[in-house]
Amino acid sequence: MLGLNGNRAEAEQILRRHLPPEQADRNLNWLDNEAARPTGARTWESLSGR
């Protein structure tokens, strides 16, 4: 939740503290990809085809 709310640095600290390095890297890559998505991509209208 921290990373999705824009607190990537804090999310990274927690991930690196609790996960193996490879898994933390994968999670951070996913987070970066999600942050790069257009903000309107997951609206109800986009999901319902309106």
mmJSON file of the N, C-alpha and C atoms, coordinates in Angstrom:
{"data_MODEL":{"atom_site":{
"group_PDB":["ATOM","ATOM","ATOM","ATOM","ATOM","ATOM","ATOM","ATOM","ATOM","ATOM","ATOM","ATOM","ATOM","ATOM","ATOM","ATOM","ATOM","ATOM","ATOM","ATOM","ATOM","ATOM","ATOM","ATOM","ATOM","ATOM","ATOM","ATOM","ATOM","ATOM","ATOM","ATOM","ATOM","ATOM","ATOM","ATOM","ATOM","ATOM","ATOM","ATOM","ATOM","ATOM","ATOM","ATOM","ATOM","ATOM","ATOM","ATOM","ATOM","ATOM","ATOM","ATOM","ATOM","ATOM","ATOM","ATOM","ATOM","ATOM","ATOM","ATOM","ATOM","ATOM","ATOM","ATOM","ATOM","ATOM","ATOM","ATOM","ATOM","ATOM","ATOM","ATOM","ATOM","ATOM","ATOM","ATOM","ATOM","ATOM","ATOM","ATOM","ATOM","ATOM","ATOM","ATOM","ATOM","ATOM","ATOM","ATOM","ATOM","ATOM","ATOM","ATOM","ATOM","ATOM","ATOM","ATOM","ATOM","ATOM","ATOM","ATOM","ATOM","ATOM","ATOM","ATOM","ATOM","ATOM","ATOM","ATOM","ATOM","ATOM","ATOM","ATOM","ATOM","ATOM","ATOM","ATOM","ATOM","ATOM","ATOM","ATOM","ATOM","ATOM","ATOM","ATOM","ATOM","ATOM","ATOM","ATOM","ATOM","ATOM","ATOM","ATOM","ATOM","ATOM","ATOM","ATOM","ATOM","ATOM","ATOM","ATOM","ATOM","ATOM","ATOM","ATOM","ATOM","ATOM","ATOM","ATOM","ATOM","ATOM"],
"id":[1,2,3,4,5,6,7,8,9,10,11,12,13,14,15,16,17,18,19,20,21,22,23,24,25,26,27,28,29,30,31,32,33,34,35,36,37,38,39,40,41,42,43,44,45,46,47,48,49,50,51,52,53,54,55,56,57,58,59,60,61,62,63,64,65,66,67,68,69,70,71,72,73,74,75,76,77,78,79,80,81,82,83,84,85,86,87,88,89,90,91,92,93,94,95,96,97,98,99,100,101,102,103,104,105,106,107,108,109,110,111,112,113,114,115,116,117,118,119,120,121,122,123,124,125,126,127,128,129,130,131,132,133,134,135,136,137,138,139,140,141,142,143,144,145,146,147,148,149,150],
"type_symbol":["N","C","C","N","C","C","N","C","C","N","C","C","N","C","C","N","C","C","N","C","C","N","C","C","N","C","C","N","C","C","N","C","C","N","C","C","N","C","C","N","C","C","N","C","C","N","C","C","N","C","C","N","C","C","N","C","C","N","C","C","N","C","C","N","C","C","N","C","C","N","C","C","N","C","C","N","C","C","N","C","C","N","C","C","N","C","C","N","C","C","N","C","C","N","C","C","N","C","C","N","C","C","N","C","C","N","C","C","N","C","C","N","C","C","N","C","C","N","C","C","N","C","C","N","C","C","N","C","C","N","C","C","N","C","C","N","C","C","N","C","C","N","C","C","N","C","C","N","C","C"],
"label_atom_id":["N","CA","C","N","CA","C","N","CA","C","N","CA","C","N","CA","C","N","CA","C","N","CA","C","N","CA","C","N","CA","C","N","CA","C","N","CA","C","N","CA","C","N","CA","C","N","CA","C","N","CA","C","N","CA","C","N","CA","C","N","CA","C","N","CA","C","N","CA","C","N","CA","C","N","CA","C","N","CA","C","N","CA","C","N","CA","C","N","CA","C","N","CA","C","N","CA","C","N","CA","C","N","CA","C","N","CA","C","N","CA","C","N","CA","C","N","CA","C","N","CA","C","N","CA","C","N","CA","C","N","CA","C","N","CA","C","N","CA","C","N","CA","C","N","CA","C","N","CA","C","N","CA","C","N","CA","C","N","CA","C","N","CA","C","N","CA","C","N","CA","C","N","CA","C"],
"label_alt_id":[null,null,null,null,null,null,null,null,null,null,null,null,null,null,null,null,null,null,null,null,null,null,null,null,null,null,null,null,null,null,null,null,null,null,null,null,null,null,null,null,null,null,null,null,null,null,null,null,null,null,null,null,null,null,null,null,null,null,null,null,null,null,null,null,null,null,null,null,null,null,null,null,null,null,null,null,null,null,null,null,null,null,null,null,null,null,null,null,null,null,null,null,null,null,null,null,null,null,null,null,null,null,null,null,null,null,null,null,null,null,null,null,null,null,null,null,null,null,null,null,null,null,null,null,null,null,null,null,null,null,null,null,null,null,null,null,null,null,null,null,null,null,null,null,null,null,null,null,null,null],
"label_comp_id":["MET","MET","MET","LEU","LEU","LEU","GLY","GLY","GLY","LEU","LEU","LEU","ASN","ASN","ASN","GLY","GLY","GLY","ASN","ASN","ASN","ARG","ARG","ARG","ALA","ALA","ALA","GLU","GLU","GLU","ALA","ALA","ALA","GLU","GLU","GLU","GLN","GLN","GLN","ILE","ILE","ILE","LEU","LEU","LEU","ARG","ARG","ARG","ARG","ARG","ARG","HIS","HIS","HIS","LEU","LEU","LEU","PRO","PRO","PRO","PRO","PRO","PRO","GLU","GLU","GLU","GLN","GLN","GLN","ALA","ALA","ALA","ASP","ASP","ASP","ARG","ARG","ARG","ASN","ASN","ASN","LEU","LEU","LEU","ASN","ASN","ASN","TRP","TRP","TRP","LEU","LEU","LEU","ASP","ASP","ASP","ASN","ASN","ASN","GLU","GLU","GLU","ALA","ALA","ALA","ALA","ALA","ALA","ARG","ARG","ARG","PRO","PRO","PRO","THR","THR","THR","GLY","GLY","GLY","ALA","ALA","ALA","ARG","ARG","ARG","THR","THR","THR","TRP","TRP","TRP","GLU","GLU","GLU","SER","SER","SER","LEU","LEU","LEU","SER","SER","SER","GLY","GLY","GLY","ARG","ARG","ARG"],
"label_asym_id":["A","A","A","A","A","A","A","A","A","A","A","A","A","A","A","A","A","A","A","A","A","A","A","A","A","A","A","A","A","A","A","A","A","A","A","A","A","A","A","A","A","A","A","A","A","A","A","A","A","A","A","A","A","A","A","A","A","A","A","A","A","A","A","A","A","A","A","A","A","A","A","A","A","A","A","A","A","A","A","A","A","A","A","A","A","A","A","A","A","A","A","A","A","A","A","A","A","A","A","A","A","A","A","A","A","A","A","A","A","A","A","A","A","A","A","A","A","A","A","A","A","A","A","A","A","A","A","A","A","A","A","A","A","A","A","A","A","A","A","A","A","A","A","A","A","A","A","A","A","A"],
"label_entity_id":["1","1","1","1","1","1","1","1","1","1","1","1","1","1","1","1","1","1","1","1","1","1","1","1","1","1","1","1","1","1","1","1","1","1","1","1","1","1","1","1","1","1","1","1","1","1","1","1","1","1","1","1","1","1","1","1","1","1","1","1","1","1","1","1","1","1","1","1","1","1","1","1","1","1","1","1","1","1","1","1","1","1","1","1","1","1","1","1","1","1","1","1","1","1","1","1","1","1","1","1","1","1","1","1","1","1","1","1","1","1","1","1","1","1","1","1","1","1","1","1","1","1","1","1","1","1","1","1","1","1","1","1","1","1","1","1","1","1","1","1","1","1","1","1","1","1","1","1","1","1"],
"label_seq_id":[1,1,1,2,2,2,3,3,3,4,4,4,5,5,5,6,6,6,7,7,7,8,8,8,9,9,9,10,10,10,11,11,11,12,12,12,13,13,13,14,14,14,15,15,15,16,16,16,17,17,17,18,18,18,19,19,19,20,20,20,21,21,21,22,22,22,23,23,23,24,24,24,25,25,25,26,26,26,27,27,27,28,28,28,29,29,29,30,30,30,31,31,31,32,32,32,33,33,33,34,34,34,35,35,35,36,36,36,37,37,37,38,38,38,39,39,39,40,40,40,41,41,41,42,42,42,43,43,43,44,44,44,45,45,45,46,46,46,47,47,47,48,48,48,49,49,49,50,50,50],
"pdbx_PDB_ins_code":[null,null,null,null,null,null,null,null,null,null,null,null,null,null,null,null,null,null,null,null,null,null,null,null,null,null,null,null,null,null,null,null,null,null,null,null,null,null,null,null,null,null,null,null,null,null,null,null,null,null,null,null,null,null,null,null,null,null,null,null,null,null,null,null,null,null,null,null,null,null,null,null,null,null,null,null,null,null,null,null,null,null,null,null,null,null,null,null,null,null,null,null,null,null,null,null,null,null,null,null,null,null,null,null,null,null,null,null,null,null,null,null,null,null,null,null,null,null,null,null,null,null,null,null,null,null,null,null,null,null,null,null,null,null,null,null,null,null,null,null,null,null,null,null,null,null,null,null,null,null],
"Cartn_x":[0.821,0.0,0.871,1.959,2.821,3.289,3.759,4.268,3.192,2.003,0.906,0.415,0.636,0.252,1.346,2.43,3.501,4.659,4.633,5.712,6.684,7.269,8.115,9.342,9.965,11.183,10.904,9.812,9.457,9.078,8.355,7.992,9.251,10.223,11.455,12.203,12.273,12.945,12.318,10.997,10.301,10.5,10.371,10.561,11.952,12.951,14.332,14.642,13.925,14.129,13.529,12.424,11.672,11.695,12.224,12.209,13.622,13.811,15.093,15.288,16.53,16.796,16.082,16.034,15.402,13.905,13.276,11.842,11.534,12.347,12.168,12.317,13.309,13.495,12.289,11.74,10.555,9.371,9.176,8.062,8.237,9.443,9.689,9.529,9.934,9.724,8.238,7.461,6.017,5.439,5.883,5.396,5.726,6.93,7.318,6.467,6.173,5.333,3.909,3.386,2.037,1.989,3.035,3.07,3.143,3.685,3.828,2.542,1.568,0.317,-0.462,-1.189,-2.057,-3.075,-3.348,-4.229,-5.646,-6.106,-7.47,-7.631,-6.582,-6.642,-7.497,-7.737,-8.474,-9.751,-10.408,-11.676,-12.799,-13.949,-15.09,-15.468,-15.42,-15.774,-14.858,-13.561,-12.635,-12.872,-13.317,-13.574,-14.918,-15.894,-17.242,-17.439,-16.449,-16.537,-17.292,-17.48,-18.199,-17.298],
"Cartn_y":[-1.184,0.0,1.256,1.211,2.392,2.787,1.828,2.112,2.603,2.019,2.45,3.84,4.25,5.591,6.619,6.214,7.152,7.156,6.298,6.224,5.107,5.193,4.122,3.887,4.944,4.788,3.997,4.315,3.589,2.144,1.944,0.592,-0.222,0.405,-0.305,-0.717,0.16,-0.179,-1.407,-1.444,-2.558,-3.833,-3.741,-4.921,-5.503,-4.656,-5.13,-5.696,-5.241,-5.75,-7.149,-7.426,-8.65,-9.694,-9.351,-10.295,-10.551,-11.687,-11.928,-10.869,-10.526,-9.455,-9.624,-10.844,-11.065,-10.786,-11.199,-10.987,-9.508,-8.825,-7.394,-6.656,-7.043,-6.414,-6.629,-7.835,-8.123,-7.275,-7.183,-6.383,-4.907,-4.398,-2.997,-2.739,-3.69,-3.546,-3.495,-4.355,-4.346,-2.997,-2.519,-1.239,-0.105,-0.09,0.937,0.857,-0.358,-0.519,-0.041,-0.325,0.13,1.655,2.251,3.707,4.388,3.705,4.29,4.185,3.399,3.256,4.551,4.839,6.029,5.913,7.003,6.966,6.568,6.826,6.482,5.055,4.266,2.925,1.971,2.26,1.315,1.918,2.731,3.29,2.298,2.503,1.645,1.68,2.88,3.009,2.178,2.172,1.407,-0.084,-0.519,-1.944,-2.377,-1.473,-1.85,-1.602,-1.022,-0.808,0.446,1.341,2.601,3.616],
"Cartn_z":[0.0,0.0,0.0,0.704,0.753,-0.635,-1.384,-2.709,-3.65,-3.57,-4.429,-4.068,-2.839,-2.401,-2.637,-3.282,-3.599,-2.625,-1.641,-0.655,-1.028,-2.227,-2.736,-1.861,-1.397,-0.592,0.686,1.339,2.564,2.242,1.151,0.729,0.43,-0.242,-0.563,0.702,1.683,2.935,3.586,3.618,4.247,3.442,2.108,1.269,1.439,1.434,1.525,2.911,3.909,5.258,5.438,4.714,4.977,3.866,2.697,1.577,1.057,0.408,-0.269,-1.367,-1.688,-2.661,-3.999,-4.533,-5.829,-5.773,-4.701,-4.565,-4.34,-3.566,-3.371,-4.698,-5.492,-6.806,-7.701,-7.714,-8.534,-8.091,-6.787,-6.272,-6.619,-6.513,-6.84,-8.33,-9.164,-10.6,-10.923,-10.281,-10.486,-10.061,-8.915,-8.408,-9.373,-9.912,-10.877,-12.138,-12.597,-13.783,-13.525,-12.357,-12.01,-11.907,-11.355,-11.211,-12.569,-13.57,-14.904,-15.722,-15.256,-15.997,-15.965,-17.014,-16.99,-15.856,-15.199,-14.027,-14.374,-15.576,-15.951,-16.413,-16.428,-16.986,-16.17,-14.896,-14.055,-13.502,-14.295,-13.868,-14.141,-13.519,-13.774,-15.246,-15.846,-17.252,-18.14,-17.838,-18.678,-18.529,-17.362,-17.146,-17.71,-17.707,-18.166,-19.655,-20.328,-21.766,-22.168,-21.251,-21.557,-22.17],
"occupancy":[1.0,1.0,1.0,1.0,1.0,1.0,1.0,1.0,1.0,1.0,1.0,1.0,1.0,1.0,1.0,1.0,1.0,1.0,1.0,1.0,1.0,1.0,1.0,1.0,1.0,1.0,1.0,1.0,1.0,1.0,1.0,1.0,1.0,1.0,1.0,1.0,1.0,1.0,1.0,1.0,1.0,1.0,1.0,1.0,1.0,1.0,1.0,1.0,1.0,1.0,1.0,1.0,1.0,1.0,1.0,1.0,1.0,1.0,1.0,1.0,1.0,1.0,1.0,1.0,1.0,1.0,1.0,1.0,1.0,1.0,1.0,1.0,1.0,1.0,1.0,1.0,1.0,1.0,1.0,1.0,1.0,1.0,1.0,1.0,1.0,1.0,1.0,1.0,1.0,1.0,1.0,1.0,1.0,1.0,1.0,1.0,1.0,1.0,1.0,1.0,1.0,1.0,1.0,1.0,1.0,1.0,1.0,1.0,1.0,1.0,1.0,1.0,1.0,1.0,1.0,1.0,1.0,1.0,1.0,1.0,1.0,1.0,1.0,1.0,1.0,1.0,1.0,1.0,1.0,1.0,1.0,1.0,1.0,1.0,1.0,1.0,1.0,1.0,1.0,1.0,1.0,1.0,1.0,1.0,1.0,1.0,1.0,1.0,1.0,1.0],
"B_iso_or_equiv":[0.0,0.0,0.0,0.0,0.0,0.0,0.0,0.0,0.0,0.0,0.0,0.0,0.0,0.0,0.0,0.0,0.0,0.0,0.0,0.0,0.0,0.0,0.0,0.0,0.0,0.0,0.0,0.0,0.0,0.0,0.0,0.0,0.0,0.0,0.0,0.0,0.0,0.0,0.0,0.0,0.0,0.0,0.0,0.0,0.0,0.0,0.0,0.0,0.0,0.0,0.0,0.0,0.0,0.0,0.0,0.0,0.0,0.0,0.0,0.0,0.0,0.0,0.0,0.0,0.0,0.0,0.0,0.0,0.0,0.0,0.0,0.0,0.0,0.0,0.0,0.0,0.0,0.0,0.0,0.0,0.0,0.0,0.0,0.0,0.0,0.0,0.0,0.0,0.0,0.0,0.0,0.0,0.0,0.0,0.0,0.0,0.0,0.0,0.0,0.0,0.0,0.0,0.0,0.0,0.0,0.0,0.0,0.0,0.0,0.0,0.0,0.0,0.0,0.0,0.0,0.0,0.0,0.0,0.0,0.0,0.0,0.0,0.0,0.0,0.0,0.0,0.0,0.0,0.0,0.0,0.0,0.0,0.0,0.0,0.0,0.0,0.0,0.0,0.0,0.0,0.0,0.0,0.0,0.0,0.0,0.0,0.0,0.0,0.0,0.0],
"pdbx_formal_charge":[null,null,null,null,null,null,null,null,null,null,null,null,null,null,null,null,null,null,null,null,null,null,null,null,null,null,null,null,null,null,null,null,null,null,null,null,null,null,null,null,null,null,null,null,null,null,null,null,null,null,null,null,null,null,null,null,null,null,null,null,null,null,null,null,null,null,null,null,null,null,null,null,null,null,null,null,null,null,null,null,null,null,null,null,null,null,null,null,null,null,null,null,null,null,null,null,null,null,null,null,null,null,null,null,null,null,null,null,null,null,null,null,null,null,null,null,null,null,null,null,null,null,null,null,null,null,null,null,null,null,null,null,null,null,null,null,null,null,null,null,null,null,null,null,null,null,null,null,null,null],
"auth_seq_id":[1,1,1,2,2,2,3,3,3,4,4,4,5,5,5,6,6,6,7,7,7,8,8,8,9,9,9,10,10,10,11,11,11,12,12,12,13,13,13,14,14,14,15,15,15,16,16,16,17,17,17,18,18,18,19,19,19,20,20,20,21,21,21,22,22,22,23,23,23,24,24,24,25,25,25,26,26,26,27,27,27,28,28,28,29,29,29,30,30,30,31,31,31,32,32,32,33,33,33,34,34,34,35,35,35,36,36,36,37,37,37,38,38,38,39,39,39,40,40,40,41,41,41,42,42,42,43,43,43,44,44,44,45,45,45,46,46,46,47,47,47,48,48,48,49,49,49,50,50,50],
"auth_comp_id":["MET","MET","MET","LEU","LEU","LEU","GLY","GLY","GLY","LEU","LEU","LEU","ASN","ASN","ASN","GLY","GLY","GLY","ASN","ASN","ASN","ARG","ARG","ARG","ALA","ALA","ALA","GLU","GLU","GLU","ALA","ALA","ALA","GLU","GLU","GLU","GLN","GLN","GLN","ILE","ILE","ILE","LEU","LEU","LEU","ARG","ARG","ARG","ARG","ARG","ARG","HIS","HIS","HIS","LEU","LEU","LEU","PRO","PRO","PRO","PRO","PRO","PRO","GLU","GLU","GLU","GLN","GLN","GLN","ALA","ALA","ALA","ASP","ASP","ASP","ARG","ARG","ARG","ASN","ASN","ASN","LEU","LEU","LEU","ASN","ASN","ASN","TRP","TRP","TRP","LEU","LEU","LEU","ASP","ASP","ASP","ASN","ASN","ASN","GLU","GLU","GLU","ALA","ALA","ALA","ALA","ALA","ALA","ARG","ARG","ARG","PRO","PRO","PRO","THR","THR","THR","GLY","GLY","GLY","ALA","ALA","ALA","ARG","ARG","ARG","THR","THR","THR","TRP","TRP","TRP","GLU","GLU","GLU","SER","SER","SER","LEU","LEU","LEU","SER","SER","SER","GLY","GLY","GLY","ARG","ARG","ARG"],
"auth_asym_id":["A","A","A","A","A","A","A","A","A","A","A","A","A","A","A","A","A","A","A","A","A","A","A","A","A","A","A","A","A","A","A","A","A","A","A","A","A","A","A","A","A","A","A","A","A","A","A","A","A","A","A","A","A","A","A","A","A","A","A","A","A","A","A","A","A","A","A","A","A","A","A","A","A","A","A","A","A","A","A","A","A","A","A","A","A","A","A","A","A","A","A","A","A","A","A","A","A","A","A","A","A","A","A","A","A","A","A","A","A","A","A","A","A","A","A","A","A","A","A","A","A","A","A","A","A","A","A","A","A","A","A","A","A","A","A","A","A","A","A","A","A","A","A","A","A","A","A","A","A","A"],
"auth_atom_id":["N","CA","C","N","CA","C","N","CA","C","N","CA","C","N","CA","C","N","CA","C","N","CA","C","N","CA","C","N","CA","C","N","CA","C","N","CA","C","N","CA","C","N","CA","C","N","CA","C","N","CA","C","N","CA","C","N","CA","C","N","CA","C","N","CA","C","N","CA","C","N","CA","C","N","CA","C","N","CA","C","N","CA","C","N","CA","C","N","CA","C","N","CA","C","N","CA","C","N","CA","C","N","CA","C","N","CA","C","N","CA","C","N","CA","C","N","CA","C","N","CA","C","N","CA","C","N","CA","C","N","CA","C","N","CA","C","N","CA","C","N","CA","C","N","CA","C","N","CA","C","N","CA","C","N","CA","C","N","CA","C","N","CA","C","N","CA","C","N","CA","C","N","CA","C"],
"pdbx_PDB_model_num":[1,1,1,1,1,1,1,1,1,1,1,1,1,1,1,1,1,1,1,1,1,1,1,1,1,1,1,1,1,1,1,1,1,1,1,1,1,1,1,1,1,1,1,1,1,1,1,1,1,1,1,1,1,1,1,1,1,1,1,1,1,1,1,1,1,1,1,1,1,1,1,1,1,1,1,1,1,1,1,1,1,1,1,1,1,1,1,1,1,1,1,1,1,1,1,1,1,1,1,1,1,1,1,1,1,1,1,1,1,1,1,1,1,1,1,1,1,1,1,1,1,1,1,1,1,1,1,1,1,1,1,1,1,1,1,1,1,1,1,1,1,1,1,1,1,1,1,1,1,1]
}}}
